[in-house]
Amino acid sequence: MGLTKQYLRYVASAVFGVIGSQKANIAFVTLRGGEKGRYVAVGACEHVFIWDVRKAEKVLILEGKKHEVTYLCPSPDGVHIAVGYEDGGVRIFNLHNGESNISFSGHKSAVSVIRYDALGARLVTGSRDTDVIVWDIINECGLYRLKGHKDAITQILFLESKNLLITSSKDSFVKWWDLDTQHCFKTMVGHRTEVWGMVLLNQESRLLTGSADSELRAWDIQYIEEGKEVGEPQEKKVRTLLENEEEDEEGLDEEPEERILSCKKAGSVLREARDRVVSLVTEPKAKVLACHGLDATLEVFTVLSEKEVQKKMDRKLKKAKKKAKCVRPLSQEEEEDGPEPVVERKLSDEIQKLANIKASSKIRSMDCLLVPNGEIKLALLLQNNTVETYTLKTTEKNPTGTKTSRLTLGGHRTDVRTLAFSSDNIAILSASGETVKVWNRSTLQVIRTMGCEYALCSLFVPGDRQIILGTKSGKIQIFDLASGSLLETTDAHDGALWSMCLSPDQRGIVTGGADKTVKFWDFELIKDQDSGKSKRLTVKHTRTLQLDEDVLCVRYSPDQRLLAVSLLDCTVKIFYTDTLKFFLSLYGHKLPVLCLDISHDSALIGTGSADRNVKIWGLDFGDCHRSMFAHDDSVMFLQFVPKTHLFFTAGKDRKIKQWDADKFEHIQTLEGHHREVWCLAISPNGDHIVSSSHDKSLRLWERTREPIILEEEKEMEREAEFEESLAKGDEPVVPGETKGEAEPAGKKTIETVKAAEQIMEAVELYREESEKLEEHSAACKAAGKEVRALPQPSQKHSNSYIFPSVMYRYVLWVSLILSSVFLFSELEVSLLVLPFPYVSDLLKLFNGYVQQGLEVELVCRCLFFLLSPIIYHFPRVHFGQITSNQMLLSVIDELRTNTIAKVREIRDVLGFNSAGLQFLQREIESKEDVMFFADATDRFEEKKRKRKKRERAVLTIT
């Protein structure tokens, strides 16, 4: 038996190069009572970055798990932030320590919008799966799911005064939901296209919606008093509908009878942009409104208060009277008796254009904040991986936006198309369409940023003091790292320079381009006027190999004997380096070969093609050793690990895979990128890999000492596929449940199934140990001996060590573990899928726990869920069997008595503790003469404002 080949695992080390992902929005946050408007939160792939825009520094990272962030919503108190992910999950992070203790899972696709209520106790999420779910944050459970929309949810608003919810969707409808009864009581059909955003103005009395045109529609909300007769005779309703058939039908409801409120169109505000609304945002007090489309222009409006509108109308009336006098002079009697001119109040009198702000690129998302000094702070997330902040002074007559900061240093504006490692494994080179950056691998900080043309390939010059880029225009650019300057630009090819390779003797390079040529270059040191006394590096063209097709990739063999060239005709040609004579032709790919590499011993060559296959060839005879289906899309990059026959491939399917070229086996898959992977680079010692993607991120992977067992890897892949298929399943949580407007918020996942299995296993163990204890007790009594605990644990579950004296607590311990790992809504789903025999045993166990005062709160919640016939209008699956079982009547009766007594006892303890804490607070306040829990920052700012006010008064008097 031969030795088993050992593979070492590569794991994700860091994500860098991304400032803000395009899928998520941007939001202002507050850290530890800091200055408002100083910190912004943005999604960065699966993480959330908190940036200090004043210092342009990353101050906090909220680490995600696997899926990309799609929405951010800070809590009203500013302490937490809710983060929605692409898989439909929601996690709530604490901004003080960056930890997440609460997570929700209910949606089947990406979360598109999140909204807190005013108290921060409820959370509403909307998704692309057309569902709206209301979550209880305090109890950490889902309340209900609202169904009714036919397309993705775009916006959600709370009407706090009436406990109502407004949702908009891409199905062009705006729905109004009564959260007390969980049903939709009104649907607005006044939009002919998708509704992309909406906001509430004038203290929840006006709704402003934005759709796919340049019009912002305003709707007046009028609440109908309870007990008021709002219905009309049926004949009158029909007659009214017939009369209005030819009129504009905007704002018409599906139900003629108005309930709870009425919503009528009040007018519209025209935007300058002609495309759809992307973001429609107000600051918390709804005094400022900002919106933008698909371009780079942000439009800012001010919402006037009722007093300001009245003053404006008085001025208009005064002007109208004056104008009437000028047109026809009236006598004194006519002025007294004649009618006064009437001035109509329009929507433009209430919402006025403040300014237009032109960003440096297309705007992806924005947020605004009104600070106490009257300034508006605006944060823009741009499409080119940039964050910009602006300030706008509302006190000025014609305000203009002032750019205050711009975050650009930590990433590229366009996709990184080429990567390279320095020879000492410390520096990483990344080049994109506008800049080339050099990063420190250990700190992930940018060392140099230099402007360049659109780069397609790159490498470090031996010595790591210069770098060379090949550009899309066919030029070679040489940069000096010490000075960060461009040394030389050489015209190398007439078309794009697709590939570049350093010669093994490190004396020159070879380049291949779209002009069907391969050119050889030697390094030289020359003196000129620019370099002064010292010499500078240049390249000298020595030889040219003319070919029949465009060159896509070139590689030297490590012994510098052969040169491999991939062509547009799907073949790879092998030439002798010294004479440039043809040696071999490798053909077999159906589409062009985009990448290739040669092993360290010059024995194997690997080719990756757009046909999604990777082929391993021998360089001795050009025979194909194996063809492997590698990726689900084009293979973009291939490189061997130094001094091994292992190689990595990167594809457009967002995956990086490692392969063994000797055994032709797939070793592992590195998943993390959320878009196409363009390229990767392996460090010279093979310990690190860096990759770049269309999601603007650079990812660093490092080799660990952990060995890989291929059978386990395949088993893990199969489990992941099963979990993914289970997550996409459309079966209801409760079997046989009828679907309506409201449904349970839970979702059956692999975690809930495993949790149910753990509870069943614990109950079975309890049964086995109980039977053993009964047999042991009977045997002891028959022998006249004292009953003692069994000395050994169950052999079947020997790792649990459950002794009879504490065996009944094991089920409680399992429930505690599940409630700490999962939130209670997932524990509810686990209880739902339990078979009824296990539920009856659970009830008996819960009775014992309550009697002894063990985790009374958790046990009561489980009991309330199992024994209540209807909760939030949803039937419980076990209720009928529990109530019809005569054996459980005594247990339920004992539960009723014991739970009431224990809950009262806990309530008394809490009340006593609360009174004691309040007493201590009063004592400390009276001793120190300060407010114990007052916010010192707010009081300091208040004193500062008062001092400035006094100074202004003194100056005025002077």
mmCIF file of C-alpha atoms in Angstrom, residues 28 44 106 301 310 321 449 565 651 702 744 799 822 898:
data_model
loop_
_atom_site.group_PDB
_atom_site.id
_atom_site.type_symbol
_atom_site.label_atom_id
_atom_site.label_comp_id
_atom_site.label_asym_id
_atom_site.label_seq_id
_atom_site.Cartn_x
_atom_site.Cartn_y
_atom_site.Cartn_z
ATOM 1 C CA PHE A 28 -25.427 57.076 9.088
ATOM 2 C CA ALA A 44 -18.792 45.111 2.048
ATOM 3 C CA GLY A 106 -37.726 33.503 7.415
ATOM 4 C CA PHE A 301 -35.996 69.265 -1.443
ATOM 5 C CA GLN A 310 -49.045 80.008 5.726
ATOM 6 C CA LYS A 321 -54.314 92.048 -4.162
ATOM 7 C CA THR A 449 -1.201 54.236 -5.567
ATOM 8 C CA VAL A 565 1.198 30.284 -26.494
ATOM 9 C CA GLY A 651 -13.914 30.859 -12.854
ATOM 10 C CA GLU A 702 -3.726 31.353 3.563
ATOM 11 C CA PRO A 744 -46.327 31.961 10.432
ATOM 12 C CA ASN A 799 -20.685 10.470 25.867
ATOM 13 C CA PHE A 822 -31.049 29.524 17.635
ATOM 14 C CA ASN A 898 -47.661 25.407 38.988
#
